[in-house]
mmCIF file of C-alpha atoms in Angstrom:
data_model
loop_
_atom_site.group_PDB
_atom_site.id
_atom_site.type_symbol
_atom_site.label_atom_id
_atom_site.label_comp_id
_atom_site.label_asym_id
_atom_site.label_seq_id
_atom_site.Cartn_x
_atom_site.Cartn_y
_atom_site.Cartn_z
ATOM 1 C CA MET A 1111 -2.854 19.445 32.461
ATOM 2 C CA THR A 1112 -3.526 19.837 36.351
ATOM 3 C CA ASP A 1113 -3.262 22.907 39.159
ATOM 4 C CA ALA A 1114 0.120 22.563 39.475
ATOM 5 C CA GLN A 1115 1.008 21.220 36.146
ATOM 6 C CA ASP A 1116 -0.188 25.149 35.057
ATOM 7 C CA ALA A 1117 1.964 26.520 37.834
ATOM 8 C CA LEU A 1118 4.657 25.052 37.255
ATOM 9 C CA THR A 1119 4.337 25.890 33.543
ATOM 10 C CA ARG A 1120 3.724 29.884 33.941
ATOM 11 C CA ALA A 1121 6.317 28.927 37.573
ATOM 12 C CA HIS A 1122 8.869 28.561 34.393
ATOM 13 C CA ARG A 1123 7.827 31.020 32.315
ATOM 14 C CA ASP A 1124 7.673 33.808 34.503
ATOM 15 C CA GLU A 1125 10.294 33.743 36.991
ATOM 16 C CA TRP A 1126 12.852 31.350 35.875
ATOM 17 C CA ALA A 1127 15.066 34.952 34.886
ATOM 18 C CA ARG A 1128 14.060 36.532 37.548
ATOM 19 C CA VAL A 1129 15.311 33.478 40.104
ATOM 20 C CA VAL A 1130 18.349 33.576 38.557
ATOM 21 C CA ALA A 1131 18.690 37.616 38.446
ATOM 22 C CA THR A 1132 17.742 37.753 41.876
ATOM 23 C CA LEU A 1133 20.513 35.361 43.320
ATOM 24 C CA ALA A 1134 23.260 36.513 40.620
ATOM 25 C CA LYS A 1135 23.063 39.208 42.646
ATOM 26 C CA ARG A 1136 23.121 38.369 45.873
ATOM 27 C CA PHE A 1137 26.363 35.646 45.026
ATOM 28 C CA GLY A 1138 27.831 37.366 42.509
ATOM 29 C CA ASN A 1139 27.863 33.851 40.382
ATOM 30 C CA LEU A 1140 25.016 33.318 37.342
ATOM 31 C CA ASP A 1141 26.272 29.301 37.100
ATOM 32 C CA THR A 1142 25.391 29.245 40.268
ATOM 33 C CA ALA A 1143 22.683 31.221 39.900
ATOM 34 C CA GLU A 1144 21.321 29.290 38.043
ATOM 35 C CA GLU A 1145 22.296 25.411 38.568
ATOM 36 C CA ALA A 1146 20.502 26.374 42.215
ATOM 37 C CA ALA A 1147 17.071 27.591 40.289
ATOM 38 C CA ALA A 1148 16.946 23.973 37.998
ATOM 39 C CA GLU A 1149 17.371 22.714 41.468
ATOM 40 C CA ALA A 1150 14.500 24.517 42.332
ATOM 41 C CA PHE A 1151 12.034 23.716 40.095
ATOM 42 C CA ALA A 1152 13.099 20.434 39.336
ATOM 43 C CA THR A 1153 12.423 19.850 43.089
ATOM 44 C CA ALA A 1154 9.060 21.565 42.268
ATOM 45 C CA ALA A 1155 8.089 19.234 39.638
ATOM 46 C CA GLU A 1156 8.297 16.860 41.512
ATOM 47 C CA ARG A 1157 6.521 17.511 44.791
ATOM 48 C CA TRP A 1158 4.162 20.324 43.383
ATOM 49 C CA PRO A 1159 2.000 17.987 41.239
ATOM 50 C CA ALA A 1160 1.095 15.228 43.469
ATOM 51 C CA GLU A 1161 1.174 17.922 46.994
ATOM 52 C CA GLY A 1162 -0.515 21.571 44.807
ATOM 53 C CA ALA A 1163 1.370 24.831 44.682
ATOM 54 C CA PRO A 1164 2.231 26.986 46.909
ATOM 55 C CA PRO A 1165 -0.030 29.846 47.400
ATOM 56 C CA ASN A 1166 2.955 31.958 46.323
ATOM 57 C CA PRO A 1167 5.210 30.383 43.800
ATOM 58 C CA GLY A 1168 7.581 32.644 43.163
ATOM 59 C CA GLY A 1169 9.065 33.380 46.373
ATOM 60 C CA TRP A 1170 9.254 29.380 46.421
ATOM 61 C CA LEU A 1171 10.911 29.589 43.969
ATOM 62 C CA THR A 1172 13.005 32.449 45.300
ATOM 63 C CA THR A 1173 13.320 30.702 48.841
ATOM 64 C CA THR A 1174 14.624 27.081 47.571
ATOM 65 C CA ALA A 1175 16.703 28.170 44.884
ATOM 66 C CA THR A 1176 18.169 30.148 47.597
ATOM 67 C CA ARG A 1177 18.405 27.602 50.043
ATOM 68 C CA LYS A 1178 19.949 25.450 47.576
ATOM 69 C CA ALA A 1179 23.008 27.950 46.276
ATOM 70 C CA ILE A 1180 24.479 27.981 49.716
ATOM 71 C CA ASP A 1181 24.168 23.905 50.207
ATOM 72 C CA ARG A 1182 26.837 24.395 46.827
ATOM 73 C CA LEU A 1183 28.532 27.329 48.320
ATOM 74 C CA ARG A 1184 29.022 25.513 51.142
ATOM 75 C CA ARG A 1185 29.393 22.251 50.435
ATOM 76 C CA GLU A 1186 32.009 23.167 47.418
ATOM 77 C CA SER A 1187 34.278 25.232 49.221
ATOM 78 C CA SER A 1188 33.988 22.854 52.403
ATOM 79 C CA ARG A 1189 35.534 19.990 50.967
ATOM 80 C CA ASP A 1190 39.308 21.447 49.487
ATOM 81 C CA GLU A 1191 40.178 22.969 52.898
ATOM 82 C CA ARG A 1192 38.693 19.528 55.475
ATOM 83 C CA HIS A 1193 40.559 16.990 52.664
ATOM 84 C CA ARG A 1194 44.264 19.533 52.893
ATOM 85 C CA GLU A 1195 43.472 19.861 56.773
ATOM 86 C CA ALA A 1196 43.901 15.799 56.758
ATOM 87 C CA GLN A 1197 47.016 16.040 55.433
ATOM 88 C CA LEU A 1198 47.941 18.637 57.019
ATOM 89 C CA VAL A 1199 46.893 17.140 60.387
ATOM 90 C CA TYR A 1200 48.446 13.025 59.653
ATOM 91 C CA ASP A 1201 51.514 15.224 58.433
ATOM 92 C CA ALA A 1202 51.885 13.245 55.356
ATOM 93 C CA GLU A 1203 51.539 12.049 51.543
ATOM 94 C CA PRO A 1204 48.752 9.516 51.216
ATOM 95 C CA GLU A 1205 50.120 5.856 50.114
ATOM 96 C CA PRO A 1206 48.935 4.582 46.643
ATOM 97 C CA LEU A 1207 45.222 4.310 46.186
ATOM 98 C CA GLY A 1208 45.134 0.586 47.548
ATOM 99 C CA ALA A 1209 41.921 -1.197 48.405
ATOM 100 C CA ILE A 1210 39.432 2.000 47.942
ATOM 101 C CA ASP A 1211 38.714 3.705 44.469
ATOM 102 C CA ASP A 1212 36.998 6.598 45.793
ATOM 103 C CA ASP A 1213 38.560 9.718 46.394
ATOM 104 C CA ARG A 1214 36.239 10.775 49.787
ATOM 105 C CA LEU A 1215 35.367 7.756 51.305
ATOM 106 C CA ARG A 1216 38.647 6.397 50.437
ATOM 107 C CA LEU A 1217 39.846 9.342 52.616
ATOM 108 C CA ILE A 1218 37.036 8.433 55.646
ATOM 109 C CA PHE A 1219 39.228 4.711 55.777
ATOM 110 C CA ILE A 1220 41.953 7.056 55.980
ATOM 111 C CA CYS A 1221 40.919 9.089 59.082
ATOM 112 C CA CYS A 1222 39.420 6.656 61.372
ATOM 113 C CA HIS A 1223 42.336 5.139 61.788
ATOM 114 C CA PRO A 1224 42.132 2.706 65.270
ATOM 115 C CA ALA A 1225 44.301 4.859 67.339
ATOM 116 C CA LEU A 1226 41.848 6.964 68.036
ATOM 117 C CA ALA A 1227 38.818 6.655 70.655
ATOM 118 C CA MET A 1228 35.082 5.474 67.891
ATOM 119 C CA ASP A 1229 33.748 9.019 68.973
ATOM 120 C CA ALA A 1230 36.616 11.223 67.964
ATOM 121 C CA ARG A 1231 37.533 9.077 65.055
ATOM 122 C CA VAL A 1232 34.216 9.741 64.169
ATOM 123 C CA ALA A 1233 34.033 13.328 64.628
ATOM 124 C CA LEU A 1234 37.176 14.322 63.901
ATOM 125 C CA THR A 1235 36.240 12.227 60.190
ATOM 126 C CA LEU A 1236 32.553 13.851 60.169
ATOM 127 C CA ARG A 1237 34.524 17.835 60.485
ATOM 128 C CA MET A 1238 37.671 17.238 58.451
ATOM 129 C CA VAL A 1239 35.620 15.592 54.914
ATOM 130 C CA GLY A 1240 31.890 14.540 56.563
ATOM 131 C CA GLY A 1241 31.496 18.525 55.339
ATOM 132 C CA LEU A 1242 29.523 19.136 58.899
ATOM 133 C CA SER A 1243 30.165 21.990 60.877
ATOM 134 C CA VAL A 1244 31.011 21.567 64.481
ATOM 135 C CA PRO A 1245 27.410 22.653 66.131
ATOM 136 C CA GLU A 1246 26.061 19.720 63.757
ATOM 137 C CA ILE A 1247 27.988 17.679 64.552
ATOM 138 C CA ALA A 1248 27.722 18.787 68.335
ATOM 139 C CA ARG A 1249 24.247 17.985 67.962
ATOM 140 C CA ALA A 1250 24.333 15.012 66.298
ATOM 141 C CA PHE A 1251 26.450 13.505 69.625
ATOM 142 C CA LEU A 1252 23.995 15.584 71.935
ATOM 143 C CA VAL A 1253 26.376 17.392 73.483
ATOM 144 C CA GLN A 1254 27.258 20.910 73.849
ATOM 145 C CA ASP A 1255 28.998 23.101 70.651
ATOM 146 C CA THR A 1256 31.970 24.074 72.980
ATOM 147 C CA THR A 1257 32.344 20.611 74.269
ATOM 148 C CA MET A 1258 33.184 19.184 70.336
ATOM 149 C CA GLY A 1259 34.872 22.222 69.828
ATOM 150 C CA ALA A 1260 37.586 20.673 72.469
ATOM 151 C CA ARG A 1261 36.550 16.660 71.775
ATOM 152 C CA ILE A 1262 37.727 17.914 67.370
ATOM 153 C CA THR A 1263 40.299 19.717 68.782
ATOM 154 C CA ARG A 1264 42.230 17.025 71.267
ATOM 155 C CA ALA A 1265 41.682 14.095 68.226
ATOM 156 C CA LYS A 1266 43.970 16.506 65.851
ATOM 157 C CA ALA A 1267 46.590 16.864 69.328
ATOM 158 C CA LYS A 1268 46.780 12.751 69.443
ATOM 159 C CA ILE A 1269 47.142 11.988 66.145
ATOM 160 C CA THR A 1270 50.375 14.867 65.617
ATOM 161 C CA ALA A 1271 52.058 13.210 68.633
ATOM 162 C CA ALA A 1272 51.492 10.386 67.866
ATOM 163 C CA ARG A 1273 52.846 10.309 64.699
ATOM 164 C CA VAL A 1274 50.050 8.489 63.044
ATOM 165 C CA PRO A 1275 50.285 8.019 59.050
ATOM 166 C CA TYR A 1276 48.186 9.495 56.834
ATOM 167 C CA ARG A 1277 47.868 5.639 55.354
ATOM 168 C CA VAL A 1278 45.477 3.724 52.360
ATOM 169 C CA PRO A 1279 44.208 0.694 54.414
ATOM 170 C CA GLY A 1280 45.399 -2.076 53.407
ATOM 171 C CA ALA A 1281 42.728 -4.603 52.273
ATOM 172 C CA GLU A 1282 43.521 -6.790 55.910
ATOM 173 C CA ASP A 1283 43.075 -2.981 57.225
ATOM 174 C CA LEU A 1284 38.958 -2.926 56.170
ATOM 175 C CA PRO A 1285 37.086 -4.577 59.083
ATOM 176 C CA GLY A 1286 39.431 -2.637 61.514
ATOM 177 C CA ARG A 1287 38.068 0.822 60.570
ATOM 178 C CA VAL A 1288 34.355 -0.167 58.632
ATOM 179 C CA ALA A 1289 32.816 0.239 62.431
ATOM 180 C CA GLY A 1290 34.016 3.832 62.316
ATOM 181 C CA VAL A 1291 33.021 4.250 58.604
ATOM 182 C CA LEU A 1292 29.832 3.478 58.765
ATOM 183 C CA ALA A 1293 29.017 5.371 61.798
ATOM 184 C CA VAL A 1294 30.642 8.602 60.167
ATOM 185 C CA LEU A 1295 28.387 8.258 56.458
ATOM 186 C CA PHE A 1296 25.249 7.468 59.286
ATOM 187 C CA LEU A 1297 25.869 10.523 61.005
ATOM 188 C CA ILE A 1298 25.863 12.619 57.316
ATOM 189 C CA TYR A 1299 22.433 10.148 56.157
ATOM 190 C CA ASN A 1300 21.288 11.730 60.116
ATOM 191 C CA GLU A 1301 21.979 15.014 58.982
ATOM 192 C CA GLY A 1302 20.741 15.566 55.248
ATOM 193 C CA TYR A 1303 17.154 13.451 55.934
ATOM 194 C CA LEU A 1304 16.589 15.805 59.222
ATOM 195 C CA ALA A 1305 18.649 18.925 58.439
ATOM 196 C CA SER A 1306 20.339 19.909 62.691
ATOM 197 C CA GLY A 1307 19.910 23.537 61.215
ATOM 198 C CA SER A 1308 17.980 25.923 60.697
ATOM 199 C CA ASP A 1309 19.752 27.752 57.835
ATOM 200 C CA SER A 1310 19.007 24.959 54.804
ATOM 201 C CA GLU A 1311 16.424 22.973 53.329
ATOM 202 C CA PRO A 1312 14.476 20.874 56.234
ATOM 203 C CA VAL A 1313 15.937 18.107 54.376
ATOM 204 C CA ARG A 1314 19.566 17.935 52.488
ATOM 205 C CA GLU A 1315 19.240 16.223 48.934
ATOM 206 C CA GLU A 1316 22.777 16.479 48.592
ATOM 207 C CA LEU A 1317 23.502 15.025 51.644
ATOM 208 C CA THR A 1318 21.429 12.283 51.518
ATOM 209 C CA GLY A 1319 22.705 11.669 48.195
ATOM 210 C CA GLU A 1320 26.119 11.488 48.557
ATOM 211 C CA ALA A 1321 26.096 9.212 52.450
ATOM 212 C CA ILE A 1322 23.323 6.531 50.050
ATOM 213 C CA ARG A 1323 26.741 7.457 47.319
ATOM 214 C CA LEU A 1324 28.931 6.549 49.702
ATOM 215 C CA ALA A 1325 27.629 3.673 51.360
ATOM 216 C CA ARG A 1326 26.642 1.780 47.784
ATOM 217 C CA LEU A 1327 30.546 1.873 47.778
ATOM 218 C CA LEU A 1328 31.027 -0.041 50.478
ATOM 219 C CA HIS A 1329 28.826 -2.539 50.087
ATOM 220 C CA HIS A 1330 30.752 -3.138 46.098
ATOM 221 C CA LEU A 1331 34.399 -3.304 47.851
ATOM 222 C CA LEU A 1332 32.967 -5.511 51.861
ATOM 223 C CA PRO A 1333 29.743 -7.241 49.546
ATOM 224 C CA ASP A 1334 29.151 -9.998 52.970
ATOM 225 C CA ASP A 1335 29.802 -7.402 56.114
ATOM 226 C CA GLY A 1336 26.295 -7.536 57.569
ATOM 227 C CA GLU A 1337 26.354 -4.707 58.603
ATOM 228 C CA VAL A 1338 27.759 -2.431 55.071
ATOM 229 C CA THR A 1339 24.494 -3.986 54.252
ATOM 230 C CA GLY A 1340 21.746 -2.972 56.801
ATOM 231 C CA MET A 1341 23.542 0.272 56.289
ATOM 232 C CA LEU A 1342 22.525 0.545 52.533
ATOM 233 C CA ALA A 1343 18.892 -0.957 53.144
ATOM 234 C CA LEU A 1344 18.457 1.640 56.408
ATOM 235 C CA MET A 1345 19.146 4.596 53.762
ATOM 236 C CA LEU A 1346 17.317 3.286 50.694
ATOM 237 C CA LEU A 1347 14.835 2.553 53.217
ATOM 238 C CA THR A 1348 14.711 5.454 54.628
ATOM 239 C CA ASP A 1349 15.500 7.691 51.630
ATOM 240 C CA ALA A 1350 12.405 5.999 49.997
ATOM 241 C CA ARG A 1351 10.274 8.600 51.725
ATOM 242 C CA ARG A 1352 11.609 11.718 51.711
ATOM 243 C CA SER A 1353 8.530 12.732 48.783
ATOM 244 C CA ALA A 1354 6.206 12.949 51.495
ATOM 245 C CA ARG A 1355 7.653 13.583 54.417
ATOM 246 C CA VAL A 1356 7.300 17.368 54.164
ATOM 247 C CA SER A 1357 3.970 19.485 52.668
ATOM 248 C CA SER A 1358 3.708 21.764 49.927
ATOM 249 C CA ALA A 1359 3.623 24.524 53.174
ATOM 250 C CA GLY A 1360 7.060 23.430 54.530
ATOM 251 C CA GLU A 1361 5.664 21.017 57.147
ATOM 252 C CA LEU A 1362 7.107 18.247 58.857
ATOM 253 C CA VAL A 1363 4.312 14.910 58.011
ATOM 254 C CA PRO A 1364 5.219 12.247 60.556
ATOM 255 C CA LEU A 1365 5.207 8.456 58.947
ATOM 256 C CA ALA A 1366 1.046 8.277 59.630
ATOM 257 C CA GLU A 1367 0.411 10.671 58.161
ATOM 258 C CA GLN A 1368 2.432 10.486 54.871
ATOM 259 C CA ASP A 1369 0.166 9.704 51.903
ATOM 260 C CA ARG A 1370 2.950 5.413 50.827
ATOM 261 C CA GLY A 1371 1.503 6.231 47.025
ATOM 262 C CA GLN A 1372 4.316 9.043 46.963
ATOM 263 C CA TRP A 1373 6.682 6.240 48.577
ATOM 264 C CA ASP A 1374 10.122 4.878 45.455
ATOM 265 C CA ALA A 1375 8.940 1.562 45.089
ATOM 266 C CA GLU A 1376 11.865 0.942 43.288
ATOM 267 C CA LEU A 1377 14.355 1.870 46.613
ATOM 268 C CA ILE A 1378 11.517 -0.336 49.287
ATOM 269 C CA ALA A 1379 12.108 -3.280 47.193
ATOM 270 C CA GLU A 1380 16.254 -3.019 46.940
ATOM 271 C CA GLY A 1381 16.080 -2.350 50.404
ATOM 272 C CA HIS A 1382 13.800 -5.450 51.060
ATOM 273 C CA THR A 1383 16.080 -7.327 49.706
ATOM 274 C CA LEU A 1384 19.135 -6.975 51.235
ATOM 275 C CA VAL A 1385 16.847 -6.691 54.742
ATOM 276 C CA ARG A 1386 15.983 -10.290 52.574
ATOM 277 C CA GLU A 1387 19.205 -11.788 52.047
ATOM 278 C CA ARG A 1388 20.840 -10.681 55.281
ATOM 279 C CA LEU A 1389 17.858 -12.785 57.224
ATOM 280 C CA ALA A 1390 18.481 -15.390 55.215
ATOM 281 C CA SER A 1391 22.111 -15.434 56.748
ATOM 282 C CA GLY A 1392 21.243 -17.252 59.989
ATOM 283 C CA VAL A 1393 23.762 -14.895 61.325
ATOM 284 C CA PRO A 1394 22.495 -12.518 63.644
ATOM 285 C CA PRO A 1395 21.647 -9.196 62.983
ATOM 286 C CA GLY A 1396 24.239 -5.771 64.073
ATOM 287 C CA ARG A 1397 22.504 -2.781 65.023
ATOM 288 C CA TYR A 1398 22.080 -1.536 61.599
ATOM 289 C CA GLN A 1399 20.307 -4.480 60.233
ATOM 290 C CA LEU A 1400 17.926 -4.771 63.004
ATOM 291 C CA LEU A 1401 17.407 -0.227 62.040
ATOM 292 C CA ALA A 1402 17.271 -1.818 58.486
ATOM 293 C CA ALA A 1403 14.617 -4.701 59.187
ATOM 294 C CA ILE A 1404 12.350 -2.461 61.572
ATOM 295 C CA ASN A 1405 12.894 -0.128 58.041
ATOM 296 C CA ALA A 1406 11.203 -2.578 56.303
ATOM 297 C CA VAL A 1407 8.223 -3.114 58.788
ATOM 298 C CA HIS A 1408 7.192 0.363 58.111
ATOM 299 C CA THR A 1409 7.426 0.242 54.284
ATOM 300 C CA ASP A 1410 5.480 -3.634 54.300
ATOM 301 C CA GLY A 1411 2.179 -2.655 53.621
ATOM 302 C CA ASP A 1412 -0.436 -0.616 54.588
ATOM 303 C CA ALA A 1413 0.311 0.620 57.772
ATOM 304 C CA THR A 1414 3.053 -0.513 60.693
ATOM 305 C CA ASP A 1415 3.078 -3.868 61.820
ATOM 306 C CA TRP A 1416 4.221 -1.976 65.190
ATOM 307 C CA ALA A 1417 4.169 -5.436 67.487
ATOM 308 C CA GLN A 1418 7.017 -6.146 65.489
ATOM 309 C CA VAL A 1419 9.056 -3.293 65.579
ATOM 310 C CA VAL A 1420 8.925 -3.617 70.095
ATOM 311 C CA ALA A 1421 10.182 -6.905 68.521
ATOM 312 C CA LEU A 1422 12.906 -5.826 66.183
ATOM 313 C CA TYR A 1423 13.431 -2.585 69.340
ATOM 314 C CA ASP A 1424 13.921 -5.185 71.603
ATOM 315 C CA HIS A 1425 16.784 -7.088 70.636
ATOM 316 C CA LEU A 1426 18.490 -4.100 69.774
ATOM 317 C CA VAL A 1427 17.906 -2.223 72.388
ATOM 318 C CA ARG A 1428 20.254 -5.806 73.705
ATOM 319 C CA LEU A 1429 23.072 -4.381 71.177
ATOM 320 C CA ASP A 1430 22.906 -1.104 71.690
ATOM 321 C CA GLY A 1431 20.913 0.608 75.208
ATOM 322 C CA SER A 1432 22.103 3.784 74.046
ATOM 323 C CA PRO A 1433 18.510 6.656 75.436
ATOM 324 C CA ILE A 1434 17.554 7.148 72.195
ATOM 325 C CA VAL A 1435 17.579 3.719 70.581
ATOM 326 C CA ARG A 1436 15.301 3.412 74.543
ATOM 327 C CA LEU A 1437 13.034 6.376 73.554
ATOM 328 C CA ASN A 1438 13.038 4.296 69.871
ATOM 329 C CA ARG A 1439 11.477 1.354 71.135
ATOM 330 C CA ALA A 1440 9.145 3.847 74.208
ATOM 331 C CA VAL A 1441 7.723 5.652 71.053
ATOM 332 C CA ALA A 1442 6.391 1.900 69.500
ATOM 333 C CA VAL A 1443 5.454 0.529 72.679
ATOM 334 C CA GLY A 1444 3.361 3.274 72.945
ATOM 335 C CA GLU A 1445 2.068 3.116 69.721
ATOM 336 C CA ARG A 1446 1.292 -0.767 70.398
ATOM 337 C CA ASP A 1447 0.352 -0.714 74.511
ATOM 338 C CA GLY A 1448 -1.534 2.937 74.282
ATOM 339 C CA PRO A 1449 -0.023 6.084 75.289
ATOM 340 C CA ALA A 1450 0.478 5.269 79.343
ATOM 341 C CA PRO A 1451 2.601 2.485 79.014
ATOM 342 C CA GLY A 1452 4.600 3.990 76.650
ATOM 343 C CA LEU A 1453 4.656 7.430 78.443
ATOM 344 C CA ALA A 1454 5.825 5.576 81.230
ATOM 345 C CA LEU A 1455 8.802 4.085 79.877
ATOM 346 C CA MET A 1456 9.949 8.161 77.996
ATOM 347 C CA ASP A 1457 9.753 9.332 81.749
ATOM 348 C CA TRP A 1458 12.430 6.958 82.655
ATOM 349 C CA LEU A 1459 14.692 8.285 80.078
ATOM 350 C CA ALA A 1460 14.274 12.521 81.151
ATOM 351 C CA PRO A 1461 17.492 12.464 82.994
ATOM 352 C CA ALA A 1462 19.675 11.503 79.646
ATOM 353 C CA LEU A 1463 16.906 13.658 77.606
ATOM 354 C CA GLN A 1464 16.683 16.728 78.363
ATOM 355 C CA GLY A 1465 18.791 18.943 75.963
ATOM 356 C CA TYR A 1466 16.740 17.290 72.788
ATOM 357 C CA HIS A 1467 14.123 18.488 71.072
ATOM 358 C CA ALA A 1468 13.041 14.468 69.806
ATOM 359 C CA TYR A 1469 12.212 13.877 73.376
ATOM 360 C CA HIS A 1470 9.206 16.077 74.395
ATOM 361 C CA ALA A 1471 8.115 16.196 71.053
ATOM 362 C CA ALA A 1472 6.673 12.403 70.576
ATOM 363 C CA ARG A 1473 6.058 13.096 74.927
ATOM 364 C CA ALA A 1474 4.342 15.892 73.659
ATOM 365 C CA GLN A 1475 2.518 13.771 70.930
ATOM 366 C CA LEU A 1476 2.038 10.736 73.655
ATOM 367 C CA LEU A 1477 0.486 13.778 76.190
ATOM 368 C CA ARG A 1478 -2.489 14.981 73.608
ATOM 369 C CA ARG A 1479 -3.438 11.650 73.129
ATOM 370 C CA LEU A 1480 -4.005 10.867 76.883
ATOM 371 C CA GLY A 1481 -5.729 14.389 77.198
ATOM 372 C CA ARG A 1482 -3.622 16.293 79.417
ATOM 373 C CA ALA A 1483 -3.202 19.621 77.388
ATOM 374 C CA ALA A 1484 -1.563 21.293 79.346
ATOM 375 C CA ASP A 1485 1.439 18.929 79.970
ATOM 376 C CA ALA A 1486 1.945 17.676 76.416
ATOM 377 C CA ARG A 1487 1.876 21.456 74.957
ATOM 378 C CA GLU A 1488 4.234 22.542 77.830
ATOM 379 C CA ALA A 1489 6.538 19.600 76.130
ATOM 380 C CA TYR A 1490 5.743 21.025 73.067
ATOM 381 C CA THR A 1491 6.829 24.746 74.154
ATOM 382 C CA ALA A 1492 10.592 22.031 75.164
ATOM 383 C CA ALA A 1493 11.165 20.685 71.447
ATOM 384 C CA ILE A 1494 10.175 23.906 69.775
ATOM 385 C CA ALA A 1495 12.937 25.685 72.286
ATOM 386 C CA LEU A 1496 15.008 23.120 70.861
ATOM 387 C CA THR A 1497 14.487 22.547 66.977
ATOM 388 C CA GLN A 1498 16.111 24.598 64.261
ATOM 389 C CA ASN A 1499 14.771 22.651 60.996
ATOM 390 C CA THR A 1500 11.721 24.533 59.806
ATOM 391 C CA ALA A 1501 10.235 21.551 58.829
ATOM 392 C CA GLU A 1502 10.061 19.978 63.201
ATOM 393 C CA LEU A 1503 9.230 23.901 64.128
ATOM 394 C CA ALA A 1504 6.349 24.465 61.745
ATOM 395 C CA PHE A 1505 4.847 20.607 62.225
ATOM 396 C CA LEU A 1506 5.663 21.753 66.012
ATOM 397 C CA THR A 1507 4.068 24.776 66.348
ATOM 398 C CA ARG A 1508 0.920 23.463 64.362
ATOM 399 C CA GLN A 1509 0.580 20.883 66.814
ATOM 400 C CA SER A 1510 0.800 23.272 70.229
ATOM 401 C CA GLU A 1511 -1.650 25.729 68.378
ATOM 402 C CA SER A 1512 -4.307 22.911 68.030
ATOM 403 C CA LEU A 1513 -4.953 22.027 71.595
ATOM 404 C CA PRO A 1514 -8.046 22.344 72.969
ATOM 405 C CA ALA A 1515 -7.651 25.873 75.888
ATOM 406 C CA GLU A 1516 -7.017 25.328 79.401
#
């Protein structure tokens, strides 16, 4: 038995009752306390043997179980409320099931109505069905909370004024709505992949798991849609790295430093199969297929082929020239060609991304490699000020503190 396994065995024996009692007292519900404690111990059983036991196992378990309980209660309290709100907004009872045989996926298709502009329908659906808060949605769109709140309110008002029906789309309607549905699932997954708030686990597995479940259903429903296939592959290849992305100390682990032995080989194989399937079709790839292909390169072999990644981003920029895509391409250029060319591309994006923490974090890493400690420290400070995710904060803080003194 390893030290980590021994620590887990002792913790289960010594800490289970205490953790359950603490959570039951805080949340007033024994079932919630026991379920959250079970999830925390399951997470420990997954992480500790690979990463080592934390210095304070009991404290780690209590903190993790508390976060699990909060996530569970938030999810359960918001789901029914959001579904009722959707019916009130559309002001009608839904028609029969139609082509979609899953309650949540069906509701997402209903809310992604083409009468609304794409950004509005995605934001409204995330709020009413996806379980995301207005601040979380605002951070996904890189806008202020008040701006996003007003956008959602206007979308509801438009639905009411235009008397848009709360109607389940038929099979013939699905292709016209699938782009919005994919955007919703992508943003739900992203919020789970690296939570934007400070009051939850840094990785919200309930969101990533639900997004993958819905993506699988969507792929079954539309097996010939290349972007649906690409979305599923992208989620699988990203989720395959989940166990290696946060250390036992609760710090984000960058791709280059992750233990690839911890990656999920089955998910990687499935994702690669889907990517190859789309390449073999001969149809020009869309946005999600290109993102999936980039992640296939990251998970192929012992190191990332950055030349391939840059080439794929060159294709992606032609489809989606957004600042975030260009930022990710600049990161790849910095890996392929060195920090100076990457930094030059990033600096060109400054006006659009000043409020985006990942922009400052990426700049800080390149400035660090260039030996510009003072500038790197300034960039880390900007990134930290814009970050709430606890694992990212821990990583950025350590990186900043390890810079050489001026």
